[in-house]
mmCIF file of C-alpha atoms in Angstrom:
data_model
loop_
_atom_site.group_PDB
_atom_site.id
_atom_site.type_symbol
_atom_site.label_atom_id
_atom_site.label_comp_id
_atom_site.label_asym_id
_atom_site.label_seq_id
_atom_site.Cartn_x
_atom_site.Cartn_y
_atom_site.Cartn_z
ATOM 1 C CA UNK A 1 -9.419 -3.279 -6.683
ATOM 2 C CA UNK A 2 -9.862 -1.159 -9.768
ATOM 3 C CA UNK A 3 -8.542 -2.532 -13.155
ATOM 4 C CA UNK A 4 -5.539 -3.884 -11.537
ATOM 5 C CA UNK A 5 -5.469 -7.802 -12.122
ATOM 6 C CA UNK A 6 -3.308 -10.103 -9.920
ATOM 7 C CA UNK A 7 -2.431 -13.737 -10.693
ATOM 8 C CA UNK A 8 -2.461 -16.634 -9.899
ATOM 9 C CA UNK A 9 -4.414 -15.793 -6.177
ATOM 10 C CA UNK A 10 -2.463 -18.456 -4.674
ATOM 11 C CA UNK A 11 1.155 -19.634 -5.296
ATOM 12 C CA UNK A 12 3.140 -22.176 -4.364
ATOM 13 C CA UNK A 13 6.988 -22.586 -4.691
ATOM 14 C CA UNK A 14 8.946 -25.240 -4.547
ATOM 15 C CA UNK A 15 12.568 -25.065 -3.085
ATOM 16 C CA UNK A 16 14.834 -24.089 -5.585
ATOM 17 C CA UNK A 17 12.227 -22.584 -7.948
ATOM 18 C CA UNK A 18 11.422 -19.568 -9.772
ATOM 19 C CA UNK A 19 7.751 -18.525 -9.698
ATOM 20 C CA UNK A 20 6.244 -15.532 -11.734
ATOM 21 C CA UNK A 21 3.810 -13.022 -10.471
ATOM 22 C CA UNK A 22 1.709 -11.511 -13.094
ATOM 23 C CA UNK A 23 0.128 -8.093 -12.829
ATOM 24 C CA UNK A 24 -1.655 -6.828 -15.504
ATOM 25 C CA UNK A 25 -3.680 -3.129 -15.503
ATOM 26 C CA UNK A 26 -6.064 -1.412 -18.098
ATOM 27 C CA UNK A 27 -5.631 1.944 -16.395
ATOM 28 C CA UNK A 28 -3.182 3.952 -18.835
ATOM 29 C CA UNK A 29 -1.304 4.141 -15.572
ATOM 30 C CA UNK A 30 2.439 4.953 -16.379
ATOM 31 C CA UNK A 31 3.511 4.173 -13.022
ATOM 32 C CA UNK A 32 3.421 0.427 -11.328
ATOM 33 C CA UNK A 33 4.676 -1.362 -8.181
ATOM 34 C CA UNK A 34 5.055 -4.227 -6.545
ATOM 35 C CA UNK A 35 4.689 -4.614 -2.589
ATOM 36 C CA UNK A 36 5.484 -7.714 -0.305
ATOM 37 C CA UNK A 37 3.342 -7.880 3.084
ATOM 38 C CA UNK A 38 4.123 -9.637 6.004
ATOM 39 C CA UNK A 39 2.385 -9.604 9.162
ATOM 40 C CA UNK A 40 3.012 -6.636 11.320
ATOM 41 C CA UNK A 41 5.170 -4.514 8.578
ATOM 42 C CA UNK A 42 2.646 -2.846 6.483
ATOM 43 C CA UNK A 43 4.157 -2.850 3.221
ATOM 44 C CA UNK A 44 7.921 -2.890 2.072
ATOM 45 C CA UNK A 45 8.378 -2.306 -1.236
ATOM 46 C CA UNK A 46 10.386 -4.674 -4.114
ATOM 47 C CA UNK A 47 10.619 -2.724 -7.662
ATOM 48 C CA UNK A 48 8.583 -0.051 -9.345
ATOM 49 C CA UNK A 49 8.733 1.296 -12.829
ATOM 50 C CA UNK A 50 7.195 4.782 -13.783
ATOM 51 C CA UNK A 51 7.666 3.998 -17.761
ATOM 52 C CA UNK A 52 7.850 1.203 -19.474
ATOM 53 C CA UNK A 53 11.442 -0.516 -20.163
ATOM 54 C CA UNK A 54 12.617 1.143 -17.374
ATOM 55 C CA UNK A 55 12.706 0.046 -13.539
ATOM 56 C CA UNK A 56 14.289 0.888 -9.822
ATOM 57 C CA UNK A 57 14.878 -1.553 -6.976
ATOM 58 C CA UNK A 58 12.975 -0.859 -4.309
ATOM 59 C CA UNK A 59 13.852 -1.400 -0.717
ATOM 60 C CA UNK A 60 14.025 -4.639 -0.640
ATOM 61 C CA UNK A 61 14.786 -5.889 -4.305
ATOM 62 C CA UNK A 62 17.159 -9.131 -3.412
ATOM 63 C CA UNK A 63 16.245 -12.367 -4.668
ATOM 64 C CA UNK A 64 13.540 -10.721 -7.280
ATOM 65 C CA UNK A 65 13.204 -9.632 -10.621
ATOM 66 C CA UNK A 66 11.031 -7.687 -13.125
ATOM 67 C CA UNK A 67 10.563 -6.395 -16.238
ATOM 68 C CA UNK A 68 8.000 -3.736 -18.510
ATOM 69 C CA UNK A 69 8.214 -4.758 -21.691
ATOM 70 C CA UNK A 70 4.658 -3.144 -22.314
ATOM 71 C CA UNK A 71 2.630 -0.624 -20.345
ATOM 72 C CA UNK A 72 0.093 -2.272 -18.810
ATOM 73 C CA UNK A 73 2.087 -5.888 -17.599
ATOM 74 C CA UNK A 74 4.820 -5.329 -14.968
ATOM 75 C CA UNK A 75 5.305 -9.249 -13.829
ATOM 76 C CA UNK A 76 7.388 -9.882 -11.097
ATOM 77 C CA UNK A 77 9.931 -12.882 -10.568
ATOM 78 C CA UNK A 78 10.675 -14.537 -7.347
ATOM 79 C CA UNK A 79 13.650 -16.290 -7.695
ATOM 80 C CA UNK A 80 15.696 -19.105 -5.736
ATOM 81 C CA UNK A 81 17.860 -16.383 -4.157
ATOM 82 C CA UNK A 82 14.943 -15.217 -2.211
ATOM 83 C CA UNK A 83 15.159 -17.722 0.905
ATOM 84 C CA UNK A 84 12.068 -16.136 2.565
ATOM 85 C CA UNK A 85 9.197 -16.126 -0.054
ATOM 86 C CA UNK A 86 6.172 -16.155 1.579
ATOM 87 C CA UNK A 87 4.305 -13.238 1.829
ATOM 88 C CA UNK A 88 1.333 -11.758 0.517
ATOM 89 C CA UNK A 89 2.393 -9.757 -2.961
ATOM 90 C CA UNK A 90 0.691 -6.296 -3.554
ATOM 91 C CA UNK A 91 1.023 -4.289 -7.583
ATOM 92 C CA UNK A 92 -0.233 -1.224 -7.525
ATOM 93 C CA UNK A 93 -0.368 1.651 -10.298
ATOM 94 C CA UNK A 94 -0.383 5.016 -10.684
ATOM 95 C CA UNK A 95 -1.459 7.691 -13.299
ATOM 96 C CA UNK A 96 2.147 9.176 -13.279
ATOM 97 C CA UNK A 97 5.155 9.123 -11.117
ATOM 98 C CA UNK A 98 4.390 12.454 -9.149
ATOM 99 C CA UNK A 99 4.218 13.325 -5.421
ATOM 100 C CA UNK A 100 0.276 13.871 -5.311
ATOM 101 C CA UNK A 101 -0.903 10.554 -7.572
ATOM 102 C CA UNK A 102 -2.719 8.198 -5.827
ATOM 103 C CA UNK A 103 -2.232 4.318 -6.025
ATOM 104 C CA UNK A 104 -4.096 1.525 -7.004
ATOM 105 C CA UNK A 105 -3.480 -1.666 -5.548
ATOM 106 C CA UNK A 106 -4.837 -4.916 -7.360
ATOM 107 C CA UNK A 107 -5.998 -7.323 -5.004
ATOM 108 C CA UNK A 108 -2.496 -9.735 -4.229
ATOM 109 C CA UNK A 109 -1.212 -12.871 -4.933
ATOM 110 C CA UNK A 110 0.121 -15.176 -1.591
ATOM 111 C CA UNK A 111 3.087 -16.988 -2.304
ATOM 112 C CA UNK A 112 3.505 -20.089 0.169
ATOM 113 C CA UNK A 113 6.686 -22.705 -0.577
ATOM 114 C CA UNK A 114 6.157 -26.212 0.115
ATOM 115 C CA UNK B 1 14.406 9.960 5.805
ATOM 116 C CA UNK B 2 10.562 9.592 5.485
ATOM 117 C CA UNK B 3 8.699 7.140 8.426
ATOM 118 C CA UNK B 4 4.869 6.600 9.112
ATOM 119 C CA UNK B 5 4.428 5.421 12.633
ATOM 120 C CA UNK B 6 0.637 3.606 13.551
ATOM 121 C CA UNK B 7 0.597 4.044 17.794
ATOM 122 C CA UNK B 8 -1.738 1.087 18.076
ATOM 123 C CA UNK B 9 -1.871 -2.207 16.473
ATOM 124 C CA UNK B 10 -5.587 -2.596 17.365
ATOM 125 C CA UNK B 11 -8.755 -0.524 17.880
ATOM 126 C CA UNK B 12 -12.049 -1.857 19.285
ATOM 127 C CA UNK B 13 -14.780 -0.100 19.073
ATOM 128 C CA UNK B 14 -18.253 -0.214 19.628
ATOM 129 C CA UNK B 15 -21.093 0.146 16.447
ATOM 130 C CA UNK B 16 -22.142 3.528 16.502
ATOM 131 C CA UNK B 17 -19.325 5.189 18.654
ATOM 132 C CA UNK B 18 -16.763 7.507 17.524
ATOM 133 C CA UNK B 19 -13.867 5.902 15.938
ATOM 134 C CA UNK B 20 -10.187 6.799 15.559
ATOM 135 C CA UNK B 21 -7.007 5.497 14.389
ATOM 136 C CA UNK B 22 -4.165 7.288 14.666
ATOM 137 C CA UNK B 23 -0.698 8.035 12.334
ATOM 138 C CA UNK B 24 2.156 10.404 12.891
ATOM 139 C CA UNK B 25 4.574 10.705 10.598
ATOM 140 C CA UNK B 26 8.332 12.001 9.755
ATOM 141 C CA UNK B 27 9.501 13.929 6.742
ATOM 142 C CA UNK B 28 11.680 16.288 5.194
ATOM 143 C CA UNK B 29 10.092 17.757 3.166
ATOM 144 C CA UNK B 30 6.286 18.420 2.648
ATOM 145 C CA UNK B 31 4.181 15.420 3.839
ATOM 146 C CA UNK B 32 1.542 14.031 1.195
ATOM 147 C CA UNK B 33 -0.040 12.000 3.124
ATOM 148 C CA UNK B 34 -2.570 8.824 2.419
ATOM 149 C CA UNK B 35 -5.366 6.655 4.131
ATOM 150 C CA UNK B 36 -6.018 3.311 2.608
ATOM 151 C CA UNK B 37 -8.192 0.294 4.117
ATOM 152 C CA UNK B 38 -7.184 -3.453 3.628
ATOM 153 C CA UNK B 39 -10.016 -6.142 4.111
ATOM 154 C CA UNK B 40 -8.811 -10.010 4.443
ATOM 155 C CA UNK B 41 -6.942 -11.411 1.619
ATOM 156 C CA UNK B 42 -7.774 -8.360 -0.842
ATOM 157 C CA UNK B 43 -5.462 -5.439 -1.831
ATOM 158 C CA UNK B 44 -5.799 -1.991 -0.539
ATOM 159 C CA UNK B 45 -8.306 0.521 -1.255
ATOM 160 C CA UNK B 46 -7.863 4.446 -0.949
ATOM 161 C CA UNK B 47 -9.752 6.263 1.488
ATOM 162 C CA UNK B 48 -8.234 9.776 1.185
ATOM 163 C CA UNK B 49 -5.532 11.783 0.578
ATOM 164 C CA UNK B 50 -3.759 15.004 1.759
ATOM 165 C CA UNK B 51 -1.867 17.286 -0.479
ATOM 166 C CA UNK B 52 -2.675 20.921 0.440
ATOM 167 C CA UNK B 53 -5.234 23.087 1.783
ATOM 168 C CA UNK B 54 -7.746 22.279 4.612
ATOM 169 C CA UNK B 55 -6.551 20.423 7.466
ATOM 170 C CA UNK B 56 -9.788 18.388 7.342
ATOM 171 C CA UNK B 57 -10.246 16.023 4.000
ATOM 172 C CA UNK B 58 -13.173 14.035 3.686
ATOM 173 C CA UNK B 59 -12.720 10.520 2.454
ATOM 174 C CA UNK B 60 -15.024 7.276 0.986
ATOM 175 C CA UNK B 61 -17.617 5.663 3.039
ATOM 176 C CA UNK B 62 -17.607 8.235 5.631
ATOM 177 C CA UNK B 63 -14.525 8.642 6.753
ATOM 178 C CA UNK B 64 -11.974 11.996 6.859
ATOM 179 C CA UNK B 65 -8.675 12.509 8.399
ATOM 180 C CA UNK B 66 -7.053 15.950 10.129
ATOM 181 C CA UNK B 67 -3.681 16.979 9.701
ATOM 182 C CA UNK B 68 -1.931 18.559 12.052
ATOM 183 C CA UNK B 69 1.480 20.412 11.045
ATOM 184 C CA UNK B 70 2.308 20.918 14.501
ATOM 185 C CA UNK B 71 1.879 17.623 15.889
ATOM 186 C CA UNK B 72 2.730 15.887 12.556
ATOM 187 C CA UNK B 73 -0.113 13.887 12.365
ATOM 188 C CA UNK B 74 -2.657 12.998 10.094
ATOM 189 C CA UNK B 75 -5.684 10.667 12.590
ATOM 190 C CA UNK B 76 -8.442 8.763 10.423
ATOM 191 C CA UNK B 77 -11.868 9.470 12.335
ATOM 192 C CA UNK B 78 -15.193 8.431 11.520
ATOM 193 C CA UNK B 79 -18.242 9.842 13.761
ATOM 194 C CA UNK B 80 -20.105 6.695 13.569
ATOM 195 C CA UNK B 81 -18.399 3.084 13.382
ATOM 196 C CA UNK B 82 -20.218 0.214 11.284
ATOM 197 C CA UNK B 83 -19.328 -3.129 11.565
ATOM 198 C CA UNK B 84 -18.618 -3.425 8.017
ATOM 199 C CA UNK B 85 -15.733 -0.918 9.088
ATOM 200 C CA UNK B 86 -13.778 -3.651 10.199
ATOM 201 C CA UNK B 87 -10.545 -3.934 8.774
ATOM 202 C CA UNK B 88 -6.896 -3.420 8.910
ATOM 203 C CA UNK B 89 -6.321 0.588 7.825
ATOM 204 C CA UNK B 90 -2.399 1.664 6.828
ATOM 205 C CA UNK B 91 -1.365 5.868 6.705
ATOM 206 C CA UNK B 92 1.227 6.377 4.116
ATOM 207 C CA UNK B 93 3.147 9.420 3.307
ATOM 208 C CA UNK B 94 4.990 10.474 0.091
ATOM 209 C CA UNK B 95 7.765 12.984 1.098
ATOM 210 C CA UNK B 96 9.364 15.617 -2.187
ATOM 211 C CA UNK B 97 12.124 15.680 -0.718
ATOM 212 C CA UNK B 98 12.766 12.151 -0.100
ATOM 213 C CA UNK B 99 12.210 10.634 -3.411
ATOM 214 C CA UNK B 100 8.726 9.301 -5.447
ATOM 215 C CA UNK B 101 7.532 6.434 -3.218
ATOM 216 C CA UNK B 102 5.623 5.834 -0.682
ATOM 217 C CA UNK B 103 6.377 4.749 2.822
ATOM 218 C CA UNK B 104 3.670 2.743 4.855
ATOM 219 C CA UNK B 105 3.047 2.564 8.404
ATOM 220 C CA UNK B 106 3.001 -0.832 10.347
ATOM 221 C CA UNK B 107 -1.060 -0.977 9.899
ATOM 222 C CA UNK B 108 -4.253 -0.594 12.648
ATOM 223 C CA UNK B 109 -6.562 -3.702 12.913
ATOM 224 C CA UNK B 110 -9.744 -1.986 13.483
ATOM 225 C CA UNK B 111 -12.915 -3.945 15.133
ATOM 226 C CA UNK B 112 -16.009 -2.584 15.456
ATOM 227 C CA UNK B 113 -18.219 -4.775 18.279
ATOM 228 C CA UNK B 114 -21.716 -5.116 17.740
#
């Protein structure tokens, strides 16, 4: 799992509440993402950011939110909008935003709602 | 568009046999393609990579994967399966063309019998 820190390792939401996903990576990496997992779909993902203050939605960005206030935290948000939290959540980094850059992958936090 | 496709959802295997899982894959571009490895409840770990050059690239713990232009392909082998091997194993592909971001396949739960 590299330097790529997840957290909490288990979540649990309430209806109607906001939860925050913290990832946090000692890298240098410019780049990071965030992934949701469900069985059977590999991964889809939510946001990235490839420099800080700056992010894109992602494929499936509804009901989330993020920010990058400094390089190495990229927390994400899960808010009531999203009626279908539960999911295992994947960040990952990368060194920079090009084609051949491998990423990292810290190792997930899995949201349930009670 | 970019799109990974994983043929199987499952591949047994006996300890000591030949093992492969396979990934095809549809671009626009040049393909960059990727091999990583998920164990239970952890995040992904990179196996290997293809960017250019040799069709065969050799990988961690083993492994290597063969691309194939003409059959757009890109099949994770290993000549001897361990049963420490077991896992669940996602191709992903980053396409120019398309954009920064990676696309993963549905996944391949691999077991390896003793």
């Amino acid at each position: 799992d590299g330097g790529i820190t997840q957290s909490p390792k288990y979540l649990f939401r309430k209806e109607g509440q906001n939860v925050t996903l913290s990832c946090e990576q000692n890298l240098n990496h410019d780049a990071m993402y965030w992934y949701r997992q469900d069985p059977g779909q590999g991964l889809r993902l939510i946001y990235y950011s490839q420099i800080v203050n700056d992010f894109q939605k992602g494929d499936i960005a509804e009901g989330y939110s993020v920010s990058r206030e400094k390089k190495e935290s990229f927390p994400l948000t899960v808010t009531s909008a999203q009626k279908n939290p539960t999911a295992f959540y994947l960040c990952a980094s990368s060194s920079a935003s090009g084609v051949v850059e491998t990423q990292y992958f810290g190792p997930g936090t899995r949201l349930l709602v009670l | 568009a970019q799109s990974v496709a994983q043929p199987e959802d499952q591949v047994n295997v006996a300890e000591g046999n030949p093992l492969t899982v396979k990934c095809t894959y549809s671009v626009s571009g040049n393909p960059y393609l990727f091999w990583y490895v998920q164990y239970p409840n952890r995040g992904l770990q990179f196996l290997l990579k293809y960017i250019t050059g040799d069709n065969l690239v050799k990988g961690s713990y083993g492994f290597e994967a063969e691309f194939n232009k003409s059959q757009t392909s890109f099949h994770l082998k290993k000549p001897s399966a361990l049963v420490s091997d077991s896992a669940l194993y996602f191709c992903a592909v980053r396409d120019w063309g398309y954009g920064q971001n990676f696309v993963f396949g549905p996944g391949t739960r691999l077991s390896v019998l003793p």
